[in-house]
Coordinates of C-alpha atoms and ligand atoms in Angstrom, one line a residue:
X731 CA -154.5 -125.2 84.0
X732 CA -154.6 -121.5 84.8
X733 CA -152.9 -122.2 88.0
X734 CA -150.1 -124.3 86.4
X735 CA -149.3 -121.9 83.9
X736 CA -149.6 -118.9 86.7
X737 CA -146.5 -120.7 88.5
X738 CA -144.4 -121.7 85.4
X739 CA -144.4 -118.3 84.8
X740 CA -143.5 -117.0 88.2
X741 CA -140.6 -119.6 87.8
X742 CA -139.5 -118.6 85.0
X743 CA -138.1 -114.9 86.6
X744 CA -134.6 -114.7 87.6
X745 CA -133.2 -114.5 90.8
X746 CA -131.4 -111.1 91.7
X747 CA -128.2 -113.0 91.8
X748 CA -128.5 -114.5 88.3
X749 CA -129.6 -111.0 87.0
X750 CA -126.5 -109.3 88.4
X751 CA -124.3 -111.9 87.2
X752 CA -125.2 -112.2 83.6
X753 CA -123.1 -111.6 80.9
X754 CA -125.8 -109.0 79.4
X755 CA -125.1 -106.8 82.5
X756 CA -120.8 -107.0 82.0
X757 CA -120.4 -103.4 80.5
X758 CA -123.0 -101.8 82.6
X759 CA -121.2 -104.0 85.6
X760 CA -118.2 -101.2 85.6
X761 CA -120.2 -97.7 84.7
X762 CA -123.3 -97.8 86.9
X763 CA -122.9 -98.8 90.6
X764 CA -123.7 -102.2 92.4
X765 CA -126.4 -100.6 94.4
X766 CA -128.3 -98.5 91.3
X767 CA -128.0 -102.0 89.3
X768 CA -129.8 -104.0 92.8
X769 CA -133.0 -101.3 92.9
X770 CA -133.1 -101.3 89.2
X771 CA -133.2 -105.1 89.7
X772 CA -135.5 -105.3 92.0
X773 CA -138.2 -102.8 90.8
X774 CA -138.5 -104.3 87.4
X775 CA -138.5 -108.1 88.7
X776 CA -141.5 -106.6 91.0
X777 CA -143.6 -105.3 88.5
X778 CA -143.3 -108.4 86.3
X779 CA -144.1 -110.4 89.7
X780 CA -146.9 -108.0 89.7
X781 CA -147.7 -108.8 86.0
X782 CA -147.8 -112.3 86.4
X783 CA -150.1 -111.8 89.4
X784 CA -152.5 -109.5 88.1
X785 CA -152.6 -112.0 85.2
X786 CA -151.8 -109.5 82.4
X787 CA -148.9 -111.4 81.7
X788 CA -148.9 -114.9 79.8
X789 CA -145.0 -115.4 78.1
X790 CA -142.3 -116.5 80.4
X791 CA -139.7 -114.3 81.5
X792 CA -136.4 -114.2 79.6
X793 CA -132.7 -112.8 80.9
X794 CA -132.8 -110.3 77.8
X795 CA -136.2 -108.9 78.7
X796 CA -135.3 -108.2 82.3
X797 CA -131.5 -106.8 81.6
X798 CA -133.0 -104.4 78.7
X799 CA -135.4 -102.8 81.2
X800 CA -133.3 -102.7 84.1
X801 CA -130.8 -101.1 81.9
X802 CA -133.0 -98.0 81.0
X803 CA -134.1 -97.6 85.0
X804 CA -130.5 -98.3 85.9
X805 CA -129.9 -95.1 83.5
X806 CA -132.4 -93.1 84.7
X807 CA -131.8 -93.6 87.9
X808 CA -128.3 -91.9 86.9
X809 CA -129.5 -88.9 85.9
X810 CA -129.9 -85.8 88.3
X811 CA -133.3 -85.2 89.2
X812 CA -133.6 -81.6 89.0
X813 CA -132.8 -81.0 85.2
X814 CA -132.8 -77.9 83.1
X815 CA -135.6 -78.2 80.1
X816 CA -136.4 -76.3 77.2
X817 CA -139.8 -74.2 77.6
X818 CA -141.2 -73.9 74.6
X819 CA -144.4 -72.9 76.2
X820 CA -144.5 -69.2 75.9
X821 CA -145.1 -69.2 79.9
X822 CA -142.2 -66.1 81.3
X823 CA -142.5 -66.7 84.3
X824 CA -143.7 -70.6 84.5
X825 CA -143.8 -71.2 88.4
X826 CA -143.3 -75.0 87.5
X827 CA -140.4 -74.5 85.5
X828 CA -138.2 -72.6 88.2
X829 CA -139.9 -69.2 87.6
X830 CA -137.5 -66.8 86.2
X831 CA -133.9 -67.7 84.6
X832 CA -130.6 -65.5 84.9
X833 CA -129.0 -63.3 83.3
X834 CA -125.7 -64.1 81.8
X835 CA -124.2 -62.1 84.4
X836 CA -126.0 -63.4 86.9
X837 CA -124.5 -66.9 86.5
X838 CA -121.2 -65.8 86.0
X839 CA -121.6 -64.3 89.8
X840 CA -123.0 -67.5 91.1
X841 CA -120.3 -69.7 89.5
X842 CA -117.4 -67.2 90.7
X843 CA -118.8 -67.2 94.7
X844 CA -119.2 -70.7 94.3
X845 CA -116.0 -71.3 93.5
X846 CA -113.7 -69.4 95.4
X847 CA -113.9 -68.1 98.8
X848 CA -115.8 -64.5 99.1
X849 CA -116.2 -61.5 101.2
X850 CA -119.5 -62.9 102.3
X851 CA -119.0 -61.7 106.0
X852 CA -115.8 -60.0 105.1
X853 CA -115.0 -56.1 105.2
X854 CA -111.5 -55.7 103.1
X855 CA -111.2 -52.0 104.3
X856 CA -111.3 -52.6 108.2
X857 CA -110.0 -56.5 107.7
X858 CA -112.5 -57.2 109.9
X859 CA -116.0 -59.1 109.9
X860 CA -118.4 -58.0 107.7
X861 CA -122.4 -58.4 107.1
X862 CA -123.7 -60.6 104.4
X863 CA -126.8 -57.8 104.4
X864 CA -124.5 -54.8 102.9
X865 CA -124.1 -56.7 99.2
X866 CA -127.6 -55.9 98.2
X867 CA -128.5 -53.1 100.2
X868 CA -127.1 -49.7 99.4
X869 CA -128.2 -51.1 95.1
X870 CA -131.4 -51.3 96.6
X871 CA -131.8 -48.4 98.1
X872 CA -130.4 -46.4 95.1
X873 CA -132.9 -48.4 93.2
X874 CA -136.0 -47.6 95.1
X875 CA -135.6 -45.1 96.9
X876 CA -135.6 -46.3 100.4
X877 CA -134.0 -45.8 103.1
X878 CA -133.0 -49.2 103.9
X879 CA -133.0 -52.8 102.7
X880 CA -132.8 -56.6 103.6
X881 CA -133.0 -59.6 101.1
X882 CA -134.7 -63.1 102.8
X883 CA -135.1 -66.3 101.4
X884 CA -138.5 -65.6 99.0
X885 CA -141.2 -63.0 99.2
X886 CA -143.6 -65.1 101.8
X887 CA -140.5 -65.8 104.3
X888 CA -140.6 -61.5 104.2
X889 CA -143.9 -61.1 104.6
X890 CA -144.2 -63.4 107.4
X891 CA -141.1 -61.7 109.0
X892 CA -142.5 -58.6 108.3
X893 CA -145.9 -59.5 109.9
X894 CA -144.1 -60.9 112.7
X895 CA -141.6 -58.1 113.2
X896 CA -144.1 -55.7 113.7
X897 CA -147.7 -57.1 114.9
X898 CA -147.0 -60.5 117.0
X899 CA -149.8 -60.5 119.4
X900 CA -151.3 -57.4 118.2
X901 CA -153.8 -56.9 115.5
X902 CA -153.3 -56.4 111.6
X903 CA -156.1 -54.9 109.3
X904 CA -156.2 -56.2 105.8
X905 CA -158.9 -55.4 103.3
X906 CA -161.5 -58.8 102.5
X907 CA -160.6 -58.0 98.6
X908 CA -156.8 -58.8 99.6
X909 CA -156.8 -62.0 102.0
X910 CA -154.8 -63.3 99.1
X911 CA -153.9 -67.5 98.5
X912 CA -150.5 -67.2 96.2
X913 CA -150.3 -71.1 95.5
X914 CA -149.1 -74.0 97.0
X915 CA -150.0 -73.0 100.7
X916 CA -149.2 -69.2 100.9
X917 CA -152.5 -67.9 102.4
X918 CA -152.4 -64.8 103.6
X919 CA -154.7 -65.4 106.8
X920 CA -152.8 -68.6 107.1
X921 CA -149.3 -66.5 107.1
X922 CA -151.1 -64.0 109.7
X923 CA -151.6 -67.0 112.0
X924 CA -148.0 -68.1 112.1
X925 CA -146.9 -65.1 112.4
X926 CA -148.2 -64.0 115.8
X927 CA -150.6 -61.8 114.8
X928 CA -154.6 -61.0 114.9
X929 CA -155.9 -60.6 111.2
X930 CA -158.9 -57.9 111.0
X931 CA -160.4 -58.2 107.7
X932 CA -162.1 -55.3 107.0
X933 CA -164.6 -54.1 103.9
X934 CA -165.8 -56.5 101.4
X935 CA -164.7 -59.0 98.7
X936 CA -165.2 -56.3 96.5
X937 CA -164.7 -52.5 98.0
X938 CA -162.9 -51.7 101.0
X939 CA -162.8 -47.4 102.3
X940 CA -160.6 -46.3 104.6
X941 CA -163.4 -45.8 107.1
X942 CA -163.2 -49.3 107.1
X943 CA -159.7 -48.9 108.6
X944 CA -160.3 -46.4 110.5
X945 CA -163.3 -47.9 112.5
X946 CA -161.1 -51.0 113.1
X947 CA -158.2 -49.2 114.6
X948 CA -157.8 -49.6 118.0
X949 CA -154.7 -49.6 120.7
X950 CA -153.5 -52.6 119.9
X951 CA -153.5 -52.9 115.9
X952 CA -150.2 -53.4 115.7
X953 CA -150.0 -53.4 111.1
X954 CA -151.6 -51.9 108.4
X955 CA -151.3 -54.4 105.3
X956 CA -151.8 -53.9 101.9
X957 CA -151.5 -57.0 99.4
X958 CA -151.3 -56.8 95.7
X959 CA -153.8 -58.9 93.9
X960 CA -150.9 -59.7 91.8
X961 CA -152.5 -63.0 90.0
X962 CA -156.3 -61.8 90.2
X963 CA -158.1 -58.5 89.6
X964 CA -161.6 -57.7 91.8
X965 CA -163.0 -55.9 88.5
X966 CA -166.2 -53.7 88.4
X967 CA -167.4 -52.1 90.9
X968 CA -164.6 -51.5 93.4
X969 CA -162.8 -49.7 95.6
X970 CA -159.5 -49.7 96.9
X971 CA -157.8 -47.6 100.1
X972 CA -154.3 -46.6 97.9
X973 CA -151.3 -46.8 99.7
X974 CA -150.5 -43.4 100.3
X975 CA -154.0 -43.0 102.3
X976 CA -153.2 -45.7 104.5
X977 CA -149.7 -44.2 104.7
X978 CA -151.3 -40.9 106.3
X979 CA -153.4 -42.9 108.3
X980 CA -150.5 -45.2 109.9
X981 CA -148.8 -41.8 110.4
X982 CA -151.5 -40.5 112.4
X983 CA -151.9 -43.4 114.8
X984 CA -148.3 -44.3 114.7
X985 CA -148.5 -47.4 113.1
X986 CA -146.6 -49.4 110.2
X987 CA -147.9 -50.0 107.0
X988 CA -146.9 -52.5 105.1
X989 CA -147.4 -53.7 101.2
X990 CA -146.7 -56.9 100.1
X991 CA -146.3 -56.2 96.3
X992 CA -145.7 -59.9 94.9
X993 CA -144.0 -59.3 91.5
X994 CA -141.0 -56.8 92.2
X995 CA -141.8 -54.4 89.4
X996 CA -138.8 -52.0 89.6
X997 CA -139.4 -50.4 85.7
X998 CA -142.5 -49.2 84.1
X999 CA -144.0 -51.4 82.0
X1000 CA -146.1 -49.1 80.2
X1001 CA -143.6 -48.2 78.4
X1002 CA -143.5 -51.5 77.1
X1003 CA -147.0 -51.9 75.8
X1004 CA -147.9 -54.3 79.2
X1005 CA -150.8 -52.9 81.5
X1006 CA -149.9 -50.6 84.4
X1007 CA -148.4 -52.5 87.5
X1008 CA -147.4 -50.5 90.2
X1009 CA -143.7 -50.3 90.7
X1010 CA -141.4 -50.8 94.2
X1011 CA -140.5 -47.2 93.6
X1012 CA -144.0 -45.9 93.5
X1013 CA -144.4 -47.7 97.0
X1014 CA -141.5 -46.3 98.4
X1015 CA -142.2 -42.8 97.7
X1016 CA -146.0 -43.2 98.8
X1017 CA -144.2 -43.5 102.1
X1018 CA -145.1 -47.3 102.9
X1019 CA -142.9 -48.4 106.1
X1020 CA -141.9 -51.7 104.0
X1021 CA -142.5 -52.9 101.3
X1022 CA -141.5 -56.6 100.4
X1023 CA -141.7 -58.9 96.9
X1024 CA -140.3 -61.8 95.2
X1025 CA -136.3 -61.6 93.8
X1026 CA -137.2 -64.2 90.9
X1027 CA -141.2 -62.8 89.3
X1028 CA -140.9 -59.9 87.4
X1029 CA -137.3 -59.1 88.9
X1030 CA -136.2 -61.4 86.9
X1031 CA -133.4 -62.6 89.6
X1032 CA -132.9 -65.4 91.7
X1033 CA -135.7 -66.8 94.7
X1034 CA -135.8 -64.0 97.0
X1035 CA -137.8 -62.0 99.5
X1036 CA -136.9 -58.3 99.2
X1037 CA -137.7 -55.9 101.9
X1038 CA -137.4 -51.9 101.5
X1039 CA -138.3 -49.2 103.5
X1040 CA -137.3 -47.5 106.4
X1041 CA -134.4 -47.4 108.4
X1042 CA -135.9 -48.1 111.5
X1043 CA -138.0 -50.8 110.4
X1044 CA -135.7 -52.7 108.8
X1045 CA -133.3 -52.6 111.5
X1046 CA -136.0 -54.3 113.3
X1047 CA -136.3 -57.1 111.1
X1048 CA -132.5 -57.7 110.6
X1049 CA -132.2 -58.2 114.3
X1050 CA -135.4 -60.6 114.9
X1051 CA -134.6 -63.8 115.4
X1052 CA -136.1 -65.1 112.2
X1053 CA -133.5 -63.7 110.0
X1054 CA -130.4 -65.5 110.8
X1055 CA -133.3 -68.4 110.3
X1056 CA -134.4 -67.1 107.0
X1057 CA -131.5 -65.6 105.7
X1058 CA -129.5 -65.8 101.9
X1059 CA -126.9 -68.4 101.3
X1060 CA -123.9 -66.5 98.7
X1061 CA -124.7 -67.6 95.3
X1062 CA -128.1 -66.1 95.8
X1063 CA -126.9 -63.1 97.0
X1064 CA -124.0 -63.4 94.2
X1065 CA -127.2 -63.7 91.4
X1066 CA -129.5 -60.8 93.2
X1067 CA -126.5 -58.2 93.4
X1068 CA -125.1 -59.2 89.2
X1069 CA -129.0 -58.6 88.6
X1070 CA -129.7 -55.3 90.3
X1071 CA -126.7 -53.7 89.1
X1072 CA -128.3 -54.4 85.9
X1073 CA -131.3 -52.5 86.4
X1074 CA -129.0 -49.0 87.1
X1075 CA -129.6 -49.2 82.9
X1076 CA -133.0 -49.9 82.2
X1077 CA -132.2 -50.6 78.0
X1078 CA -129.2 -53.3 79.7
X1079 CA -131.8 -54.4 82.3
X1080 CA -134.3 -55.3 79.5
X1081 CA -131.9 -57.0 77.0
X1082 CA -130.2 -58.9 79.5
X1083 CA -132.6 -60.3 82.0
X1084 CA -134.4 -63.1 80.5
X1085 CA -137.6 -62.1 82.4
X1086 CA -137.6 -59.1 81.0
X1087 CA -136.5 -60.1 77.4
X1088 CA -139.3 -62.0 77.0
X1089 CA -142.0 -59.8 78.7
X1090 CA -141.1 -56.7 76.7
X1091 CA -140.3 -58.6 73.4
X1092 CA -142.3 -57.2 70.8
X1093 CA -144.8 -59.3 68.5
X1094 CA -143.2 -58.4 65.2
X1095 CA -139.4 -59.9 67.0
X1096 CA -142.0 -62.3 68.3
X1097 CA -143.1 -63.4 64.9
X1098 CA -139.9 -63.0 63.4
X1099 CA -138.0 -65.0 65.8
X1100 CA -141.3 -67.9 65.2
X1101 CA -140.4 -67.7 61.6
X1102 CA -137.0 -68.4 62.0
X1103 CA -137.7 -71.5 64.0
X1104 CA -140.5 -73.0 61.6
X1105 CA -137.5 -72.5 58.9
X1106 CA -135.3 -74.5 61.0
X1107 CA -137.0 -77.5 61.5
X1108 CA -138.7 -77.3 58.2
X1109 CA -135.0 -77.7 56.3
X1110 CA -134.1 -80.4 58.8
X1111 CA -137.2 -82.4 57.8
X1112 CA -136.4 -81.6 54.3
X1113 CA -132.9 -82.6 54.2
X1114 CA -134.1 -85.8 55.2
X1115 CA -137.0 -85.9 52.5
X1116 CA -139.6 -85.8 55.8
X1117 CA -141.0 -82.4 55.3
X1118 CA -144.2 -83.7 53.6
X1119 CA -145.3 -85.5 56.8
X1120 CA -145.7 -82.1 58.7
X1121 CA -147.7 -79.4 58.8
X1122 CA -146.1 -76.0 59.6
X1123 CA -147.2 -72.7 60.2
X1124 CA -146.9 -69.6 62.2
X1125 CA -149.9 -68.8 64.6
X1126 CA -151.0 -66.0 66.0
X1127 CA -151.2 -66.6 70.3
X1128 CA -151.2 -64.9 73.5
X1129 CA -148.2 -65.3 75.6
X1130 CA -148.6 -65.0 79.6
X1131 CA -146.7 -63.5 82.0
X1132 CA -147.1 -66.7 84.7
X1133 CA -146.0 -67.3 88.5
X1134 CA -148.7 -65.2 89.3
X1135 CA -148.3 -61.5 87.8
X1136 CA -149.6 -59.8 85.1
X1137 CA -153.2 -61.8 85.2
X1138 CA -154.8 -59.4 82.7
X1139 CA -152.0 -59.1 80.6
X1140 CA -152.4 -60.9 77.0
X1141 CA -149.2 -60.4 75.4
X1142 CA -149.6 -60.8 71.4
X1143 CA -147.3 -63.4 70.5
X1144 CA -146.1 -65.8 67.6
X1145 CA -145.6 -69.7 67.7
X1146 CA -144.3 -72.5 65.5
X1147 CA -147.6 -74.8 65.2
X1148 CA -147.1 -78.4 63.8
X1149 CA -149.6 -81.3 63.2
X1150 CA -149.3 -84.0 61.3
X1151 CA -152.2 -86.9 60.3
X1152 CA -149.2 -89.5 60.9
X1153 CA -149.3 -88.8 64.6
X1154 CA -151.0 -87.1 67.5
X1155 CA -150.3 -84.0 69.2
X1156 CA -150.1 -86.3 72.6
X1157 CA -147.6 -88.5 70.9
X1158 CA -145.1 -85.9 70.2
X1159 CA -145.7 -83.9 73.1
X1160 CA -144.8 -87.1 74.8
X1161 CA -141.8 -87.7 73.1
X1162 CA -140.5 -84.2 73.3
X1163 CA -140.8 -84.3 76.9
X1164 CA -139.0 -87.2 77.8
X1165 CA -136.0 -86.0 75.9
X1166 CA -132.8 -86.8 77.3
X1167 CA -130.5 -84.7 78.4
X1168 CA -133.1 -81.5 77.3
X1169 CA -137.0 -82.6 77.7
X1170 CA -138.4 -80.1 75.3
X1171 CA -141.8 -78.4 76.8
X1172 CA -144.6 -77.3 74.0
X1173 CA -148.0 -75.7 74.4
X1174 CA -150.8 -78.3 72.7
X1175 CA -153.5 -76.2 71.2
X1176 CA -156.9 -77.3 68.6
X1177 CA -155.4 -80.6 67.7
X1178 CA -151.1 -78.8 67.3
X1179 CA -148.6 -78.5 68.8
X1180 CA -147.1 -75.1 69.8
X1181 CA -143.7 -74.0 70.4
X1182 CA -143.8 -70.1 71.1
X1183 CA -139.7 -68.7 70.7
X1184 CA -140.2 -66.4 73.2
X1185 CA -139.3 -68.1 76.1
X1186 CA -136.8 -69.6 74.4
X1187 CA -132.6 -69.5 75.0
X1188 CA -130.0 -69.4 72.6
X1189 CA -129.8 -72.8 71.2
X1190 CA -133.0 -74.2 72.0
X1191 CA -134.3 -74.0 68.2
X1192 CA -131.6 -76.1 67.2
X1193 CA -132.3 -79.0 69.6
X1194 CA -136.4 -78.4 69.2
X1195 CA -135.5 -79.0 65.5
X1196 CA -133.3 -82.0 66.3
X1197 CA -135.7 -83.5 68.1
X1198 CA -139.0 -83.0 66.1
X1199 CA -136.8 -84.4 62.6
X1200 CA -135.7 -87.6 65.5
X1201 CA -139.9 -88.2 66.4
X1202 CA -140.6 -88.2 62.5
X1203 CA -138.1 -90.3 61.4
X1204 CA -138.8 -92.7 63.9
X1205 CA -142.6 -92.9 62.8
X1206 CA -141.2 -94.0 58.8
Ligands
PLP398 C1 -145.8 -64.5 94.8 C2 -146.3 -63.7 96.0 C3 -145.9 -64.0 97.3 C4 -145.0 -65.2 97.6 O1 -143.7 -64.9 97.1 P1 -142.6 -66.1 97.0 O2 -141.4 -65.5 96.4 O3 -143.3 -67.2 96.1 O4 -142.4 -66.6 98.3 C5 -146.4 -63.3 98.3 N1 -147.3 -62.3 98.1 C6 -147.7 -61.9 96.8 C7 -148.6 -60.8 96.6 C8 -147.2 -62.6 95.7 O5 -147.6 -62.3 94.5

C-alpha cells in the first residue's frame, strides 16, 4: 500500500520541461533568466524528491506548489550576496558585519576613483609615473609622527611582511603572554612560520622581563616583537617589557623592533571616558622601528594594514617582493586617505567617522537617541491600533567595542527592548533578519529583544519601525 502510494506520489512531480513551460511561470519567464529559473527548478523538485523519499511527505505534488517556491528561490537567487544590513546590535566594531563603516567622505572618495580614471601611479607635476604608496604616506607621517609609511592589504598581511622583511631565517623573540590567535586563523606563531622566521618565546603566560630578552639574544635574532593583547588582558600579577625598553635594547644590539598594535588608535580615548589604549603616536615616539595595525578597527577606515616607522625600514618593505603581492587596489586607498585627512581635526574625526561616533557617543545621546527610536515605532504601532500588543521600554546595556579591541571596555549604553506574549523573541528576531532589501540585526536579551541606536545610520529607525509594525500586523 505504502509502496503504491510512495510511487503515485513520486509521479505526481513535474518534469523540468513542464515546470518551465507553465503558464504560472509566464511573467517571471521575461524578468529572471532561463538558467536561475533551471537551478531554482531543480533544487526545489529535489527536495520534494527527497520529501517523498524520506517519507515526510504524503499529498501529491501540484504545478502551483512547485512554481510558488521556485519563485521565491528564483528571487533569491537574484539578489547579491554580500548585502548591506542594519546592526542594531550595539556591536562598533562587529567583525561579522564588515567591521568598521565609512565616513561620508570616505565613500564619496571611493565612488569618485571608481569612476573616473585617477592619478593612482600618476605624478601631474613631472607628467610622469607616479607611486601608488605617496597617497597615504606623507598624512601618515604627519599623523604619527614617523618617519615613513606603507599601507598593505590588512594588519596580518603587515605583520607577516614585517616579520618577513626583517627576520626570514633568523630568530624573533616574542613574550609567551603575547603569542597572540586574532580569529579566523591569525596566529601569531603560525604567522612567524610563514614568514621565514624562528619564533623564541620568551617569559611566561603571565610576566615576561627584559632579562628574558636579553638572555635570548644571540647573533642571529633577527626581530624584537611586541604584540598588543588587543582582544584579551593577562590581569593580575604581571609584567610587561614596555616598548621603549625593548627600543633601547634593539638599539644596543642593532636590531629591529617591531609592535604589532591591532586596533590603530591614533586619538586618545581617555578623553572620551573609554580605558587607556595606547596610541600609534605613543609607539612612534617610544622609537619602535615599525609599527603596523588594522585601517578598518578603531581607525575607523577601510580593510588595511598600516605600517609606520622608519625610513630605512620601510624602504625595506616597499621593495620586498611581497608588496607588489600584497599591495592596495585605489578605492581603498581613495577611503584610507578621505579618512586620515579627517583625523588632522580630532572634533571632525569624531563626528564623522562612524567608528568613532559610536565609540565616543555618550550614554545620555545614547539614551536619548533610544528614546527617540522607542517613540518611533511606538506611534507606528499606534497609528495602526497595534501598540497594545508590545511591550516597550528603554534598558539600561553595555555596548562593546567588537573586532577584537577594547575587551575591557563596557561602554554604558541605551536600547529599545520589545517583548510581546503574542510572539517570541526568536520569532521576530527571525523575521527582522530575513528582511529584504535591509535584514535588520537585534541583540536578544532575558526573554526581549534589543535594538541599541548606537550603531545605528541615519534612517535605520525608520525601517526598524517599518518592519517591527509589518511582523505585528502580520501576527493579527
Ligand atoms: C586584528 C589584529 C590583527 C589582524 O589584523 P587584520 O586587519 O584583521 O588583518 C593582527 N594583530 C593584532 C594585534 C590585531 O588586533
Amino acid at each position: 500500500m505504502t509502496e503504491i502510494n510512495t510511487q503515485e506520489l513520486f509521479r505526481s512531480i513535474p518534469k523540468v520541461d513542464e515546470v518551465l513551460s507553465s503558464p504560472l511561470l509566464q511573467e517571471y519567464a521575461e524578468s529572471i533568466p532561463r538558467s536561475v529559473l533551471l537551478n531554482a527548478t531543480r533544487s526545489t523538485l529535489e527536495d520534494i524528491r527527497s520529501e517523498i523519499s524520506k517519507g515526510s511527505r504524503l499529498e501529491p505534488v501540484t504545478m502551483t506548489e512547485v512554481t510558488t517556491e521556485l519563485r521565491a528561490r528564483a528571487e533569491d537567487l537574484m539578489q547579491a550576496s554580500l548585502k548591506p544590513v542594519i546592526n542594531a546590535t550595539g556591536i562598533i566594531v562587529h567583525t561579522n558585519l564588515g567591521r568598521s563603516i565609512l565616513a561620508e567622505e570616505a565613500c564619496d572618495a571611493v565612488a569618485e576613483v571608481a569612476s573616473s580614471y585617477s592619478t593612482l601611479e600618476y605624478d601631474l607635476k613631472t607628467g610622469a609615473r607616479g607611486s601608488r604608496h605617496v597617497h597615504v604616506e606623507d598624512l601618515l607621517c604627519e599623523l604619527t609622527g614617523a618617519e615613513a609609511a606603507f599601507a598593505v592589504n590588512n594588519n596580518a598581511a603587515a605583520v607577516m611582511m614585517c616579520i618577513a622583511a626583517f627576520s626570514k631565517d633568523k630568530e624573533a623573540l616574542v613574550s609567551r603572554g603575547q603569542l597572540v590567535e586574532i580569529g579566523g586563523s591569525f596566529r601569531v606563531p603560525d604567522i612567524m612560520a610563514e614568514s621565514g622566521a624562528k619564533m623564541v618565546e620568551i617569559g611566561t603566560t603571565n610576566k615576561t622581563h627584559l632579562s628574558d630578552y636579553e638572555a635570548a639574544l644571540n647573533e642571529n635574532t633577527g626581530l624584537l616583537l611586541k604584540v598588543h593583547s588587543s582582544n584579551y588582558r593577562v590581569l593580575g600579577f604581571t609584567a610587561e617589557v614596555e616598548l621603549a625598553e625593548l627600543v633601547e635594547l634593539g638599539a644596543t644590539h642593532d636590531i629591529p623592533v617591531m609592535e604589532d598594535q591591532g586596533s590603530g588608535v591614533l586619538i586618545d580615548l581617555r578623553n572620551y571616558g573609554l580605558p587607556y589604549e595606547p596610541t600609534v603616536q605613543e609607539s612612534v615616539a617610544a622609537g619602535a622601528t615599525v609599527v603596523t595595525f588594522s585601517g578598518d578597527k578603531l581607525l575607523g577606515g577601510p580593510q588595511a594594514g598600516i605600517i609606520v616607522g622608519k625610513a630605512q625600514a620601510i624602504a625595506k618593505l616597499k621593495k620586498h617582493p611581497l608588496a607588489r603581492a600584497l599591495r592596495l587596489d585605489k578605492m581603498t586607498l581613495a577611503a584610507l586617505e578621505a579618512t586620515l585627512l579627517l583625523y588632522r581635526d580630532e572634533k571632525k574625526a569624531v563626528e564623522s567617522i562612524p567608528t568613532l561616533r559610536a565609540l565616543t557617543m555618550r550614554a545620555l545621546d545614547s539614551k536619548a537617541a533610544a528614546e527617540s527610536l522607542l517613540a518611533l515605532i511606538q506611534s507606528a504601532l499606534e497609528e495602526k491600533g497595534l501598540s497594545h500588543l508590545c511591550e516597550l521600554s528603554i534598558s539600561s546595556e553595555v555596548a562593546r567595542a567588537g573586532g577584537g579591541s577594547l575587551p575591557l571596555a563596557d561602554i554604558p549604553s541605551y536600547a529599545v527592548s520589545l517583548a510581546s506574549e503574542g510572539w517570541s523573541e526568536d520569532a521576530l528576531e527571525h523575521y527582522l533578519r530575513l528582511q529584504s532589501p535591509r535584514p535588520i540585526l537585534a541583540r536578544i536579551h532575558d526573554g526581549a529583544l534589543l535594538f541599541d541606536p548606537r550603531t545605528l545610520t541615519p534612517g535605520d529607525d525608520i525601517k526598524i519601525a517599518e518592519q517591527i509594525l509589518s511582523f505585528v500586523a502580520s501576527r493579527i
